[in-house]
Amino acid sequence: MTPHIESVLRKAVEKLRVAEMLVANGAWDDAVSRAYYAAFHAISALHLSQGQTFSSHAQSIGRFNKDFVRTGMFSKEFTAILTRLFEDRQSGDYDVSGLVTAEDAQRDVDDARRLLEAIDAYLRTAS
């Protein structure tokens, strides 16, 4: 694994750590946002391992699904997780009605952790 990919993974781990702290402190909107970015940085590291970068989040998620989920490298469950994390981040960042719950935030943190751990394990064995 290259130093650059390792630094992107460290960024993902840091976002996840912050998301966990935010959940513990009841800041659910911000927790789901950080959980999403943990997952986003994890898939960005995966793309970098293939020599790819993308200019939009939608492109990055789409290519993750095409290159890694549809090929069977990663579970289809991760497609649903990424989609929900993205939607929850949108809600947490922009919706003023306070729809994000403690349960939503904890679920998003747990799912982002699972995705990050799966990608980290893949990258460490692929190196």
XYZ file of N, CA and C in Angstrom:
381
model
N 0.857 -1.176 0.000
C 0.000 0.000 0.000
C 0.903 1.239 0.000
N 0.574 2.194 -0.838
C 1.403 3.399 -0.931
C 1.175 4.314 0.271
N 2.123 5.186 0.548
C 1.935 6.146 1.644
C 0.698 7.028 1.443
N 0.407 7.384 0.196
C -0.769 8.230 -0.051
C -2.060 7.484 0.293
N -2.151 6.236 -0.106
C -3.340 5.437 0.221
C -3.453 5.273 1.733
N -2.332 5.025 2.395
C -2.350 4.919 3.858
C -2.835 6.211 4.505
N -2.450 7.357 3.951
C -2.892 8.633 4.528
C -4.389 8.838 4.323
N -4.917 8.388 3.196
C -6.364 8.494 2.965
C -7.105 7.574 3.934
N -6.585 6.388 4.154
C -7.199 5.488 5.144
C -7.135 6.070 6.552
N -6.021 6.712 6.891
C -5.931 7.363 8.214
C -6.994 8.451 8.349
N -7.241 9.172 7.271
C -8.284 10.197 7.282
C -9.636 9.541 7.552
N -9.895 8.397 6.933
C -11.149 7.675 7.165
C -11.271 7.255 8.626
N -10.195 6.738 9.181
C -10.190 6.318 10.590
C -10.447 7.512 11.502
N -9.842 8.647 11.197
C -10.041 9.855 12.007
C -11.493 10.325 11.943
N -12.091 10.311 10.751
C -13.498 10.717 10.624
C -14.388 9.788 11.442
N -14.078 8.494 11.422
C -14.861 7.537 12.197
C -14.701 7.786 13.692
N -13.485 8.064 14.132
C -13.237 8.354 15.553
C -14.041 9.571 16.001
N -14.061 10.601 15.179
C -14.830 11.806 15.502
C -16.323 11.488 15.515
N -16.787 10.692 14.562
C -18.204 10.303 14.532
C -18.596 9.595 15.824
N -17.731 8.720 16.309
C -18.009 8.015 17.567
C -18.110 8.986 18.736
N -17.221 9.969 18.776
C -17.271 10.976 19.846
C -18.558 11.793 19.751
N -18.965 12.126 18.542
C -20.176 12.922 18.357
C -21.417 12.147 18.785
N -21.468 10.854 18.482
C -22.591 10.029 18.947
C -22.627 10.034 20.469
N -21.483 9.842 21.088
C -21.410 9.796 22.553
C -21.860 11.101 23.196
N -21.738 12.197 22.446
C -22.115 13.510 22.971
C -23.457 14.012 22.447
N -24.206 13.147 21.771
C -25.547 13.504 21.323
C -25.612 14.412 20.109
N -24.525 14.560 19.389
C -24.497 15.408 18.184
C -24.739 14.521 16.965
N -25.968 14.063 16.827
C -26.292 13.042 15.842
C -26.177 13.524 14.401
N -26.606 14.757 14.120
C -26.477 15.283 12.755
C -25.019 15.258 12.302
N -24.147 15.755 13.147
C -22.729 15.796 12.792
C -22.114 14.398 12.774
N -22.600 13.513 13.618
C -22.082 12.139 13.647
C -22.350 11.422 12.330
N -23.558 11.580 11.777
C -23.845 10.895 10.512
C -23.022 11.491 9.374
N -22.745 12.777 9.445
C -21.904 13.406 8.432
C -20.486 12.841 8.487
N -19.920 12.755 9.677
C -18.564 12.212 9.817
C -18.528 10.730 9.452
N -19.580 9.984 9.783
C -19.632 8.559 9.413
C -19.611 8.411 7.895
N -20.375 9.258 7.213
C -20.361 9.219 5.749
C -18.956 9.491 5.227
N -18.306 10.517 5.750
C -16.975 10.858 5.246
C -15.944 9.780 5.574
N -16.122 9.061 6.657
C -15.245 7.918 6.932
C -15.381 6.891 5.810
N -16.619 6.595 5.436
C -16.859 5.637 4.354
C -16.362 6.181 3.018
N -16.609 7.461 2.767
C -16.177 8.069 1.504
C -14.656 8.017 1.360
N -13.938 8.351 2.411
C -12.474 8.295 2.333
C -11.991 6.853 2.172
N -12.685 5.913 2.775
C -12.309 4.502 2.613
C -12.449 4.067 1.157
N -13.576 4.417 0.512
C -13.710 4.014 -0.895
C -12.758 4.814 -1.780
N -12.428 6.027 -1.376
C -11.436 6.803 -2.133
C -10.076 6.114 -2.099
N -9.701 5.566 -0.946
C -8.441 4.821 -0.842
C -8.471 3.600 -1.754
N -9.609 2.950 -1.800
C -9.761 1.783 -2.670
C -9.584 2.177 -4.133
N -10.214 3.276 -4.534
C -10.056 3.759 -5.913
C -8.599 4.106 -6.209
N -7.944 4.749 -5.264
C -6.535 5.099 -5.464
C -5.679 3.860 -5.699
N -6.037 2.763 -5.058
C -5.273 1.524 -5.245
C -5.384 1.012 -6.677
N -6.403 1.484 -7.386
C -6.606 1.119 -8.788
C -6.173 2.236 -9.731
N -5.561 3.281 -9.165
C -5.105 4.407 -9.975
C -6.220 5.341 -10.403
N -7.322 5.342 -9.658
C -8.482 6.152 -10.024
C -8.759 7.233 -8.986
N -9.216 8.381 -9.469
C -9.770 9.434 -8.616
C -11.012 9.964 -9.312
N -11.930 10.500 -8.530
C -13.187 10.994 -9.091
C -13.490 12.375 -8.545
N -14.140 13.183 -9.377
C -14.398 14.574 -9.008
C -15.690 14.754 -8.223
N -16.519 13.722 -8.157
C -17.763 13.866 -7.397
C -17.995 12.635 -6.528
N -18.773 12.839 -5.497
C -19.114 11.734 -4.606
C -19.942 10.698 -5.352
N -20.876 11.154 -6.179
C -21.723 10.224 -6.931
C -20.882 9.343 -7.854
N -19.889 9.932 -8.511
C -19.006 9.144 -9.378
C -18.236 8.112 -8.561
N -17.730 8.525 -7.428
C -16.946 7.624 -6.587
C -17.789 6.446 -6.106
N -18.986 6.725 -5.647
C -19.880 5.664 -5.176
C -20.285 4.765 -6.338
N -20.613 5.373 -7.481
C -21.000 4.594 -8.657
C -19.905 3.641 -9.110
N -18.678 4.124 -9.135
C -17.566 3.269 -9.555
C -17.246 2.204 -8.513
N -17.435 2.519 -7.234
C -17.273 1.491 -6.205
C -18.240 0.348 -6.487
N -19.487 0.698 -6.766
C -20.486 -0.333 -7.051
C -20.119 -1.129 -8.298
N -19.711 -0.425 -9.343
C -19.386 -1.094 -10.607
C -18.137 -1.965 -10.488
N -17.084 -1.405 -9.937
C -15.787 -2.088 -9.945
C -15.584 -3.076 -8.803
N -16.275 -2.877 -7.699
C -15.979 -3.687 -6.522
C -17.171 -4.487 -5.994
N -18.383 -3.983 -6.172
C -19.551 -4.722 -5.680
C -20.067 -5.672 -6.756
N -20.291 -5.152 -7.939
C -20.819 -6.013 -9.015
C -19.860 -7.132 -9.389
N -18.590 -6.928 -9.156
C -17.593 -7.966 -9.446
C -17.477 -8.986 -8.316
N -18.163 -8.744 -7.216
C -18.163 -9.684 -6.104
C -17.052 -9.487 -5.090
N -16.233 -8.460 -5.265
C -15.143 -8.222 -4.306
C -15.686 -7.784 -2.948
N -16.792 -7.040 -2.978
C -17.430 -6.563 -1.755
C -18.918 -6.871 -1.820
N -19.516 -7.043 -0.660
C -20.928 -7.379 -0.530
C -21.835 -6.289 -1.096
N -22.945 -6.719 -1.675
C -23.957 -5.778 -2.169
C -24.517 -4.919 -1.038
N -24.429 -5.440 0.161
C -24.894 -4.695 1.329
C -24.212 -3.327 1.418
N -22.961 -3.244 0.970
C -22.235 -1.983 1.057
C -22.807 -0.915 0.124
N -23.459 -1.328 -0.955
C -24.131 -0.358 -1.825
C -25.242 0.343 -1.053
N -26.067 -0.444 -0.375
C -27.165 0.130 0.411
C -26.623 0.987 1.547
N -25.555 0.544 2.170
C -24.958 1.306 3.268
C -24.459 2.655 2.770
N -23.705 2.666 1.675
C -23.190 3.934 1.142
C -24.311 4.882 0.755
N -25.353 4.345 0.134
C -26.492 5.179 -0.260
C -27.153 5.795 0.964
N -27.387 4.975 1.994
C -28.021 5.489 3.210
C -27.124 6.491 3.923
N -25.823 6.205 4.003
C -24.904 7.146 4.639
C -24.927 8.490 3.922
N -24.941 8.456 2.591
C -24.989 9.696 1.819
C -26.281 10.460 2.109
N -27.411 9.756 2.106
C -28.704 10.398 2.377
C -28.761 10.944 3.798
N -28.263 10.186 4.759
C -28.265 10.651 6.146
C -27.357 11.870 6.318
N -26.231 11.870 5.613
C -25.350 13.047 5.674
C -26.073 14.271 5.134
N -26.769 14.106 4.020
C -27.535 15.219 3.452
C -28.549 15.729 4.476
N -29.252 14.802 5.098
C -30.250 15.172 6.098
C -29.596 15.854 7.294
N -28.518 15.277 7.787
C -27.831 15.844 8.947
C -27.237 17.210 8.681
N -26.720 17.411 7.470
C -26.066 18.678 7.144
C -27.040 19.778 6.737
N -28.165 19.411 6.119
C -29.007 20.439 5.503
C -30.442 20.500 6.002
N -30.965 19.434 6.590
C -32.358 19.420 7.034
C -32.444 20.000 8.443
N -33.214 21.049 8.603
C -33.311 21.718 9.905
C -34.383 21.116 10.810
N -35.081 20.097 10.344
C -36.173 19.539 11.142
C -35.713 18.495 12.153
N -34.429 18.207 12.213
C -33.915 17.287 13.228
C -34.383 15.863 13.082
N -34.319 15.317 11.879
C -34.804 13.965 11.630
C -33.821 12.863 12.024
N -32.567 13.195 12.213
C -31.569 12.180 12.558
C -31.716 11.818 14.035
N -31.847 10.528 14.292
C -32.015 10.050 15.667
C -30.710 9.451 16.191
N -30.698 9.175 17.477
C -29.545 8.507 18.081
C -29.323 7.141 17.438
N -30.417 6.446 17.152
C -30.315 5.130 16.520
C -29.731 5.237 15.119
N -30.177 6.256 14.357
C -29.623 6.480 13.013
C -28.121 6.706 13.092
N -27.724 7.567 14.001
C -26.313 7.924 14.119
C -25.471 6.714 14.508
N -25.927 5.939 15.476
C -25.158 4.760 15.894
C -25.081 3.738 14.772
N -26.187 3.519 14.074
C -26.194 2.575 12.945
C -25.210 3.024 11.869
N -25.214 4.326 11.555
C -24.315 4.834 10.518
C -22.852 4.680 10.920
N -22.542 4.948 12.167
C -21.166 4.778 12.646
C -20.762 3.304 12.562
N -21.649 2.421 12.998
C -21.346 0.985 12.952
C -21.142 0.506 11.517
N -22.006 0.967 10.608
C -21.895 0.547 9.210
C -20.664 1.140 8.531
N -20.346 2.384 8.837
C -19.130 2.990 8.281
C -17.906 2.220 8.768
N -17.921 1.799 10.027
C -16.813 1.016 10.572
C -16.673 -0.310 9.820
N -17.788 -0.989 9.572
C -17.743 -2.265 8.852
C -17.177 -2.089 7.449
N -17.606 -1.039 6.761
C -17.103 -0.773 5.417
C -15.611 -0.450 5.457
N -15.223 0.416 6.372
C -13.815 0.789 6.505
C -12.950 -0.433 6.823
N -13.402 -1.270 7.733
C -12.634 -2.465 8.092
C -12.499 -3.420 6.909
N -13.572 -3.571 6.126
C -13.522 -4.460 4.959
C -12.545 -3.932 3.913
N -12.584 -2.629 3.669
C -11.679 -2.035 2.684
C -10.242 -2.093 3.177
N -10.023 -1.787 4.441
C -8.677 -1.844 5.008
C -8.103 -3.257 4.875
N -8.894 -4.261 5.213
C -8.431 -5.649 5.113
C -8.108 -6.001 3.660
N -8.960 -5.586 2.740
C -8.718 -5.854 1.319
C -7.412 -5.209 0.858
N -7.229 -3.947 1.194
C -6.033 -3.235 0.748
C -4.762 -3.828 1.352
N -4.837 -4.286 2.578
C -3.650 -4.857 3.223
C -3.285 -6.217 2.624
N -4.284 -6.978 2.184
C -3.985 -8.272 1.561
C -3.630 -8.116 0.086
N -4.113 -7.059 -0.554
C -3.836 -6.838 -1.979
C -2.457 -6.239 -2.208
N -1.861 -5.687 -1.169
C -0.549 -5.026 -1.317
C 0.563 -6.027 -1.521
